[in-house]
Amino acid sequence: MRKRGFSMEQKKARWGWIFVTPALILFSIFSFYPIFTAFYTSFYNKNLLSLRPPRYIGWANYQYLFTSQEFRESVINTAVFTAGTFVPLVVFSLILAAFIMSINKFQRFFQMAFYAPAVLSSVVAALIWLLIFDPRGIANQGLNTMLGTSGVNYHWLSKAGMLRLSTIIVYFWKYIGYFTIVFVSGIGSIPYTLHEAALIDGTNRWQNFWYITFPLLKPTTLLVSVMALIQCLKTFSTQYLFSSSGAPTRPINVITLNIYNTAIKDYRIGRASAMSILLFLVMFLFTWLQLKVSKTEEVTYM
Amino acid sequence: MSTFKAKYLTLDKAVQALIWLFLIASCVLVLIPLAFMFTASTMPAIDILKLPYPWISDHFHWQNFWNAIRGPEGTFEFLRNTVNSLVVAISVSFFTVMLSSITGYGLAKFEFKGRNLVFMLIMATMMIPFETIMIPLYMVVTGMGMQDSYVGLIVPFVANAFGIFLMRQFLIPFPNEVLDAARIDGASEPRIFTQVVLPNAGPAIATLAIISFRAQWDNLLWPLLIVQSENMKTIPLYITKFMAETHSDEGIMMAVAVLASLPMFILFFTLSKYFVNTEGLHSSTKG
């Protein structure tokens, strides 16, 4: 029997293409095309509802953003939220992970307990905290008990500073468990023989953590930091829900919320695209950093 | 050797006590909001706003759950929206698993010209966060007439670079001899994929299915953009609307929160092994 002129390799190559093509088509439509459109649209004056063709305006959208008070505020809001969330997240998840690994019982229980808030969706989390931060809610009660005051309202959802703190608390609460588990598995992957060698050399427990565990955790720490940072830059739900349920929008008007409102409420697609591109560039920088960091800092322990 | 281990594990009694104290205290702090949600969901609103908050109420107000399901106008909108969320989350997770495994399999086990380029292109999409393309994506999807429909809620999320990466990494060590044996037996390539590869990819599939299900169950931004009609709303949209209504009963609010979290808690307690996936993360750091 004569076979067609395809070798096994050619046949396999053809099947390889067949298997990857559907994904490539979907990515082209739903990832590559939109990001190019965003670049393109950011140079146009485009209105969502208007039927007139969009007008080319060069850098005007970007120029507007750099002089706009509102945009500057939302950059500051995002920066404050990101710095205020990711630093405590990294520090506390490292501490919690180190503590969990130092006890010899209930390790799994603590990991699961800290992770529990991550099980909820962000909308549900915001809903719960909205009641907790209510003037009559348990946040005020708890703080009053702790500070020994009575009946003081700390304005969790109305004063600018407190409102920002509130969004930070919600985020911190939701993600602390996840990053703790990442650190736990990072610490767990350090071979015990390294600790053993150090103990033979006569180090104490603290030196052991500081000179062995901590330096070897550097890649994990960097990875967690960048991941947390990127996650915080993208924050939307908490701010959106707090503001749509009556809290003042200005202090928590983060970039994503600003993009959403500019496009959907003001119909200014060009301006929203310019904001998206700026956000994209910042996040691209951090993602690139993450990839670079995770490649160069890779450690093999043996 | 064991003496070293014992020494390593033995801390000062005082230090150990402090560590336990810190862990228990933080654990309590983290769990308070959850305890609040569960207790408040069974209380009448008057009890929830009592000062101080009565952690255990005298009245078990189960009606909250009935009212949450029934809705203020008795339209059972909550159920309708739950069905929408389930349809979307289950479909996205099914199609993501299928597409990711077929693409991952193609990239892992087939040599073809341009394979590395394809892989890099796919990985590059990880650099494009959804938040930065949501507006043009919204226009693409409305341009295709998919707004306000299941298709529009599902299709944009099916191609998932992380999922493809996960499946590729999982399938690379798969023995080639098994695949070749099936080829010699005359099995077609699609048949090899569905009957040899897929049944052996269980753990990776479970991990990926849960990740995509959760992401969609939690998705607020996209439905917010493309859903207009009441009966296409998903649970996050339902809760958003519910929160904006000023006269919502606090007990019912928490009952909604509990009900909306139920699928997640069920997954968490039955499949916690796949739920918290750090393996995928660590393999992704190894590039």
XYZ file of C-alpha atoms in Angstrom:
589
model
C 0.000 0.000 0.000
C 1.379 3.374 -0.997
C 1.298 6.150 1.525
C 0.850 9.828 0.752
C 4.079 11.765 0.703
C 3.934 12.966 4.278
C 6.489 11.720 6.728
C 5.578 11.102 10.343
C 7.314 14.379 11.285
C 5.381 16.447 8.768
C 2.134 14.899 9.892
C 2.943 15.688 13.490
C 3.930 19.247 12.600
C 0.567 19.684 10.904
C -1.290 18.393 13.945
C 0.780 20.687 16.149
C -0.467 23.682 14.177
C -4.033 22.409 14.224
C -3.900 22.107 18.017
C -2.538 25.615 18.660
C -4.546 27.519 16.046
C -7.843 27.943 17.971
C -6.004 29.552 20.878
C -4.079 31.850 18.542
C -7.306 33.021 16.909
C -8.950 33.744 20.262
C -5.877 35.578 21.557
C -5.760 37.672 18.403
C -9.369 38.785 18.805
C -9.528 39.195 22.572
C -5.972 40.229 23.551
C -3.810 41.510 20.709
C -6.436 43.384 18.749
C -7.789 45.216 21.842
C -4.362 46.331 23.041
C -3.545 47.700 19.583
C -6.950 49.373 19.461
C -6.258 50.919 22.837
C -2.990 52.403 21.553
C -4.679 53.642 18.398
C -7.765 55.060 20.112
C -5.657 56.908 22.668
C -4.701 59.331 19.876
C -8.302 60.015 18.907
C -11.141 62.018 20.282
C -13.693 59.275 20.418
C -17.089 59.335 22.036
C -18.906 56.132 22.876
C -22.326 57.370 21.803
C -21.428 59.751 19.010
C -21.821 58.436 15.473
C -19.292 60.882 14.031
C -16.007 59.250 13.076
C -13.349 59.750 15.764
C -11.035 62.686 15.157
C -7.236 62.339 15.293
C -5.888 64.606 18.010
C -2.315 63.406 18.450
C -1.019 63.511 22.000
C -3.853 65.702 23.255
C -5.376 62.960 25.424
C -2.050 62.383 27.119
C -1.435 66.107 27.476
C -4.840 66.433 29.067
C -4.080 63.634 31.542
C -0.776 65.132 32.611
C -2.471 68.419 33.471
C -5.706 66.967 34.830
C -6.215 67.332 38.552
C -8.545 64.315 38.602
C -6.041 62.038 36.914
C -3.235 63.188 39.194
C -5.469 62.380 42.149
C -6.237 58.924 40.867
C -2.528 58.236 40.315
C -1.897 59.315 43.914
C -4.816 57.209 45.148
C -3.484 54.161 43.335
C 0.045 54.767 44.621
C -1.134 55.229 48.219
C -3.304 52.137 48.022
C -0.568 50.044 46.410
C 2.202 51.098 48.790
C -0.105 50.875 51.799
C -1.256 47.393 50.875
C 1.648 45.527 49.393
C 4.302 46.419 51.971
C 2.256 45.161 54.959
C 1.155 42.181 52.862
C 4.710 41.062 52.147
C 6.009 41.764 55.658
C 3.148 40.085 57.504
C 2.854 37.099 55.203
C 6.575 36.439 55.674
C 6.255 36.739 59.468
C 3.174 34.523 59.576
C 4.809 31.914 57.331
C 7.994 31.871 59.436
C 5.916 31.496 62.593
C 3.744 28.777 61.122
C 6.831 26.819 60.065
C 8.359 27.171 63.529
C 5.505 25.506 65.393
C 5.083 21.767 65.234
C 1.313 21.435 65.423
C -1.653 22.898 63.539
C 0.501 24.134 60.656
C -2.165 23.233 58.133
C -4.956 24.613 60.291
C -3.332 28.062 60.466
C -2.651 28.140 56.742
C -6.268 27.291 55.978
C -7.582 29.793 58.522
C -5.543 32.649 57.091
C -6.568 31.628 53.602
C -10.290 31.474 54.413
C -11.100 35.108 53.414
C -9.695 34.457 49.937
C -12.477 31.937 49.422
C -15.016 34.751 49.333
C -15.454 36.791 46.197
C -14.305 40.399 46.382
C -17.885 41.619 46.126
C -18.923 39.580 49.149
C -15.844 40.787 51.013
C -16.799 44.403 50.320
C -20.374 43.695 51.429
C -19.252 42.273 54.777
C -16.796 45.083 55.469
C -19.364 47.697 54.558
C -21.429 46.539 57.554
C -18.341 46.210 59.760
C -17.342 49.812 58.952
C -20.881 51.075 59.562
C -20.916 53.837 62.217
C -22.632 51.357 64.530
C -20.569 48.426 63.254
C -17.969 46.279 64.962
C -14.986 48.252 63.568
C -15.912 51.259 65.697
C -16.755 49.019 68.649
C -13.418 47.219 68.391
C -11.357 50.380 68.049
C -13.222 52.011 70.934
C -12.466 49.033 73.155
C -8.817 48.990 72.097
C -8.265 52.720 72.586
C -10.359 52.882 75.715
C -12.688 55.478 74.227
C -16.413 55.135 74.177
C -18.887 55.837 71.466
C -16.409 57.559 69.128
C -17.208 57.272 65.440
C -14.023 56.851 63.437
C -15.700 57.598 60.094
C -14.312 54.533 58.337
C -16.315 55.220 55.217
C -16.521 58.993 55.171
C -13.185 60.629 56.093
C -10.702 60.510 53.208
C -7.810 58.974 55.140
C -9.950 56.437 56.948
C -11.713 55.451 53.742
C -8.376 54.728 52.093
C -7.324 52.753 55.149
C -10.576 50.808 54.955
C -9.964 49.723 51.360
C -6.421 48.741 52.337
C -7.724 46.658 55.242
C -10.205 44.816 53.009
C -7.500 43.973 50.493
C -4.934 43.014 53.110
C -7.466 40.758 54.812
C -8.399 39.068 51.570
C -4.888 38.345 50.294
C -2.782 37.762 53.417
C -3.505 34.022 53.472
C -2.546 33.448 49.868
C 0.845 35.091 50.221
C 1.429 33.335 53.556
C 0.932 30.005 51.810
C 3.341 31.013 49.037
C 5.977 31.812 51.677
C 5.240 28.611 53.585
C 5.911 26.570 50.478
C 9.029 28.667 49.830
C 10.359 27.963 53.310
C 9.341 24.323 53.020
C 11.401 23.912 49.867
C 14.651 24.857 51.629
C 16.378 21.547 52.297
C 16.674 20.669 55.948
C 20.341 19.696 55.475
C 21.244 23.376 55.136
C 19.811 24.146 58.566
C 21.497 21.073 59.916
C 24.889 22.170 58.625
C 24.448 25.569 60.205
C 23.403 24.006 63.502
C 26.546 21.921 63.528
C 28.427 25.171 63.098
C 26.737 26.347 66.262
C 24.192 28.917 65.037
C 21.156 29.664 67.114
C 17.609 29.698 65.924
C 17.497 33.400 65.073
C 20.810 33.297 63.181
C 19.497 30.285 61.374
C 16.481 32.215 60.119
C 18.358 35.413 59.390
C 21.387 33.913 57.622
C 19.879 30.847 55.965
C 16.109 30.963 55.553
C 15.807 34.639 54.779
C 18.527 34.900 52.072
C 17.281 31.725 50.442
C 13.778 33.195 50.451
C 14.922 36.201 48.462
C 13.506 34.921 45.156
C 10.177 34.087 46.806
C 10.115 37.478 48.506
C 10.770 39.290 45.239
C 8.172 37.236 43.444
C 5.565 37.841 46.142
C 6.366 41.570 46.191
C 5.914 42.040 42.472
C 2.811 39.848 42.373
C 1.239 41.782 45.233
C 2.208 45.057 43.590
C 0.601 44.146 40.275
C -2.481 42.866 42.064
C -2.822 46.161 43.948
C -2.395 48.301 40.828
C -5.381 46.500 39.302
C -7.690 46.982 42.283
C -11.241 47.833 41.296
C -14.042 45.975 43.083
C -13.583 47.265 46.613
C -13.299 50.892 45.523
C -16.190 50.580 43.083
C -18.491 48.964 45.634
C -17.609 51.342 48.449
C -18.168 54.362 46.241
C -21.364 53.035 44.697
C -22.806 52.380 48.142
C -22.380 55.979 49.242
C -18.769 56.533 50.323
C -17.087 59.607 48.776
C -15.428 58.613 45.496
C -12.565 61.119 45.386
C -10.169 59.558 47.931
C -10.592 56.074 46.454
C -10.884 56.990 42.782
C -8.106 54.628 41.653
C -6.995 54.471 38.026
C -9.131 51.469 37.075
C -12.212 53.141 38.538
C -11.307 56.336 36.710
C -10.964 54.437 33.406
C -14.323 52.783 33.960
C -16.109 56.033 34.789
C -14.433 57.999 31.991
C -15.474 55.411 29.418
C -18.863 54.285 30.689
C -20.207 57.378 32.456
C -18.524 60.146 30.398
C -18.313 58.168 27.120
C -14.775 59.515 26.513
C -13.207 56.432 24.967
C -10.053 58.168 23.705
C -9.201 59.568 27.098
C -9.977 56.265 28.831
C -7.730 54.482 26.319
C -4.874 56.868 27.046
C -5.271 56.091 30.752
C -5.343 52.371 29.978
C -2.110 52.674 28.016
C -0.375 54.500 30.865
C -1.548 51.843 33.318
C -0.434 49.168 30.882
C 3.060 50.658 30.624
C 3.476 50.792 34.394
C 2.243 47.243 34.833
C 4.307 46.047 31.887
C 7.367 47.405 33.628
C 6.564 45.479 36.793
C 5.633 42.273 34.981
C 8.868 42.449 33.016
C 10.663 42.982 36.309
C 8.908 39.954 37.748
C 9.978 37.740 34.853
C 13.522 39.039 34.993
C 13.680 38.607 38.732
C 12.284 35.098 38.659
C 14.766 34.075 35.965
C 17.976 35.547 37.346
C 17.262 34.937 41.004
C 16.450 31.317 40.568
C 18.252 29.241 43.140
C 18.962 25.599 43.203
C 19.714 24.574 46.713
C 21.938 21.634 46.027
C 20.384 13.143 63.219
C 17.116 13.287 65.053
C 18.781 15.086 67.942
C 19.665 17.915 65.585
C 16.125 18.095 64.372
C 14.900 18.216 67.938
C 17.324 20.993 68.741
C 16.306 22.888 65.651
C 12.682 22.630 66.608
C 13.135 23.506 70.244
C 12.755 27.165 70.921
C 12.779 29.044 74.134
C 9.534 28.308 75.925
C 8.828 32.028 76.184
C 9.508 32.703 72.497
C 7.363 29.755 71.530
C 4.527 31.021 73.677
C 4.755 34.433 72.043
C 4.656 32.889 68.581
C 1.556 30.895 69.472
C -0.045 33.977 70.944
C 0.675 35.991 67.820
C -0.625 33.286 65.518
C -3.807 32.735 67.507
C -4.453 36.472 67.810
C -3.998 37.067 64.076
C -6.095 34.036 63.300
C -8.937 35.401 65.425
C -8.647 38.818 63.765
C -8.757 37.292 60.294
C -11.744 35.101 61.128
C -13.844 37.811 62.847
C -15.351 39.176 59.594
C -16.284 35.646 58.557
C -17.817 34.938 61.955
C -19.664 38.223 61.618
C -21.052 37.214 58.237
C -22.271 33.841 59.487
C -23.753 35.078 62.762
C -25.370 38.171 61.268
C -26.982 36.114 58.518
C -29.174 34.455 61.138
C -30.144 37.605 63.040
C -32.934 40.115 62.631
C -31.577 43.519 61.536
C -32.323 45.121 64.916
C -29.925 42.713 66.619
C -27.097 43.290 64.136
C -26.952 47.014 64.844
C -27.263 46.617 68.593
C -24.361 48.050 70.603
C -22.323 46.045 71.370
C -22.786 43.462 68.623
C -24.426 40.364 70.139
C -22.278 37.551 68.728
C -24.937 35.070 69.737
C -28.494 36.201 69.227
C -31.539 34.833 71.051
C -33.549 34.667 67.850
C -32.485 32.387 65.059
C -33.834 34.370 62.148
C -33.713 31.813 59.334
C -36.208 33.938 57.363
C -33.204 36.000 56.184
C -32.254 33.185 53.853
C -35.755 32.823 52.481
C -36.001 36.592 51.966
C -32.580 36.629 50.313
C -33.668 33.997 47.813
C -37.116 35.474 47.315
C -35.876 39.059 46.900
C -37.674 42.224 48.020
C -40.254 42.020 45.232
C -40.629 38.264 45.346
C -39.096 37.891 41.900
C -36.516 35.249 42.864
C -34.001 37.301 40.895
C -31.225 35.971 43.137
C -31.824 32.444 41.861
C -31.922 33.584 38.256
C -28.614 35.457 38.740
C -27.066 32.479 40.515
C -27.947 30.299 37.535
C -26.299 32.871 35.242
C -23.153 32.900 37.359
C -23.049 29.108 37.404
C -23.571 28.849 33.633
C -20.809 31.382 32.967
C -18.323 30.025 35.514
C -18.856 26.376 34.558
C -18.672 27.083 30.808
C -15.561 29.236 31.100
C -13.861 26.641 33.224
C -14.882 23.780 30.864
C -13.791 25.555 27.675
C -10.628 26.907 29.292
C -9.625 23.407 30.318
C -10.323 22.009 26.839
C -8.552 24.788 24.965
C -5.618 24.997 27.365
C -5.002 21.275 27.327
C -5.217 20.966 23.550
C -2.926 23.975 23.061
C -0.594 22.901 25.852
C -0.463 19.407 24.342
C 0.333 20.847 20.903
C 3.144 22.939 22.366
C 4.515 20.184 24.570
C 4.476 17.180 22.251
C 4.630 18.378 18.639
C 7.664 19.730 16.832
C 6.749 22.353 14.299
C 8.314 25.404 12.777
C 7.430 28.506 14.750
C 6.526 26.621 17.906
C 8.677 28.828 20.113
C 7.245 31.945 18.544
C 3.697 30.714 19.179
C 4.593 29.938 22.765
C 6.151 33.369 23.267
C 3.166 35.128 21.720
C 0.838 33.300 24.082
C 3.015 34.065 27.081
C 3.133 37.722 26.003
C -0.624 37.998 26.582
C 0.099 37.520 30.290
C 1.665 40.970 30.079
C -1.672 42.480 29.050
C -3.796 42.853 32.161
C -7.524 42.695 31.549
C -8.029 46.106 33.187
C -5.955 47.820 30.503
C -7.866 46.395 27.548
C -11.373 46.314 28.981
C -12.581 49.349 27.016
C -11.453 48.182 23.540
C -12.523 44.653 24.453
C -15.923 46.033 25.313
C -16.098 47.620 21.863
C -14.950 44.413 20.150
C -17.586 42.387 21.946
C -20.408 44.878 21.347
C -19.211 45.172 17.724
C -19.726 41.436 17.363
C -23.177 41.777 18.919
C -22.235 39.619 21.889
C -23.081 42.130 24.611
C -25.671 41.146 27.170
C -25.352 37.450 26.357
C -23.773 34.301 27.747
C -21.435 34.156 24.745
C -20.115 37.633 25.516
C -19.568 36.704 29.149
C -17.805 33.443 28.336
C -15.775 33.640 25.118
C -13.283 36.444 25.984
C -11.972 34.380 28.935
C -11.552 31.004 27.269
C -8.043 31.583 25.913
C -5.973 31.733 29.062
C -2.189 31.985 28.820
C -1.616 30.774 32.359
C -3.795 27.726 31.696
C -1.889 26.885 28.520
C 1.393 27.285 30.363
C 0.168 25.052 33.187
C -0.979 22.277 30.826
C 2.185 22.486 28.740
C 4.398 22.134 31.812
C 2.272 19.259 33.033
C 2.339 17.424 29.707
C 6.030 17.802 28.853
C 7.072 14.831 31.038
C 4.268 12.668 29.596
C 5.972 9.560 28.098
C 6.265 9.747 24.303
C 6.274 5.943 24.068
C 2.644 5.865 25.182
C 1.665 8.330 22.455
C 3.662 6.475 19.803
C 2.179 3.158 20.848
C -1.290 4.614 20.337
C -0.235 5.953 16.918
C 1.055 2.541 15.875
C -2.277 1.096 16.955
C -3.795 3.433 14.380
C -5.437 5.919 16.749
C -5.999 9.346 15.210
C -4.397 12.400 16.837
C -7.678 13.822 18.193
C -8.475 10.400 19.608
C -5.081 10.166 21.279
C -5.712 13.551 22.842
C -9.168 12.735 24.195
C -8.518 9.129 25.216
C -4.873 9.023 26.218
C -3.750 12.524 27.166
C -6.839 14.021 28.836
C -7.536 11.110 31.208
C -3.952 11.393 32.450
C -4.025 15.132 33.088
C -6.445 15.005 36.025
C -4.578 17.087 38.643
C -3.660 19.880 36.231
C -7.213 19.941 34.877
C -8.686 20.147 38.385
C -6.369 23.013 39.330
C -7.116 24.947 36.172
C -10.866 24.297 36.349
C -11.017 25.672 39.886
C -8.895 28.716 39.067
C -11.110 29.687 36.140
C -14.355 28.926 37.981
C -13.311 31.167 40.869
C -12.150 33.968 38.596
C -15.532 34.077 36.876
C -17.579 33.672 40.043
C -15.696 36.725 41.302
C -15.784 38.687 38.040
C -17.422 42.080 38.531
C -15.792 44.373 35.997
C -16.662 42.527 32.790
C -20.368 41.854 33.509
C -20.599 45.440 34.715
C -19.489 46.536 31.252
C -21.504 44.265 29.002
C -24.636 43.190 30.885
C -27.645 45.444 30.594
C -30.743 43.363 31.189
C -31.847 42.175 34.616
C -32.044 38.545 33.627
C -28.462 38.367 32.342
C -27.018 39.657 35.613
C -24.501 37.567 37.501
C -24.133 37.344 41.276
C -21.523 40.123 41.654
C -23.873 42.453 39.766
C -26.813 41.337 41.888
C -24.878 42.142 45.061
C -23.756 45.498 43.660
C -27.322 46.500 42.928
C -28.419 45.205 46.293
C -25.776 47.284 48.094
C -26.744 50.451 46.287
C -30.310 50.115 47.558
C -30.318 52.094 50.753
C -33.007 50.297 52.671
C -31.608 46.805 52.489
C -32.009 44.743 55.624
C -28.576 43.924 57.117
C -29.536 40.373 58.029
C -30.696 39.670 54.496
C -27.506 41.242 53.152
C -25.400 38.782 55.129
C -27.657 35.902 54.110
C -27.007 36.878 50.481
C -23.276 36.953 51.265
C -23.413 33.445 52.745
C -25.464 32.046 49.865
C -23.209 33.674 47.259
C -20.154 32.137 48.919
C -21.634 28.663 49.221
C -20.215 27.220 45.960
C -16.768 28.500 46.909
C -16.915 27.016 50.398
C -18.066 23.687 48.977
C -15.135 23.661 46.524
C -12.753 24.783 49.248
C -13.674 22.012 51.642
C -13.920 19.229 49.078
C -11.004 20.108 46.794
C -8.655 22.180 48.958
C -5.752 20.190 47.502
C -6.298 21.860 44.116
C -7.718 25.061 45.531
C -4.538 26.632 46.770
C -2.119 25.975 43.997
C 1.410 27.035 44.720
C 2.911 24.389 42.461
C 1.777 26.250 39.347
C 3.240 29.383 40.798
C 6.595 27.835 41.564
C 6.841 26.180 38.194
C 6.062 29.519 36.606
C 8.962 31.092 38.459
C 11.241 28.473 37.032
C 10.233 29.533 33.533
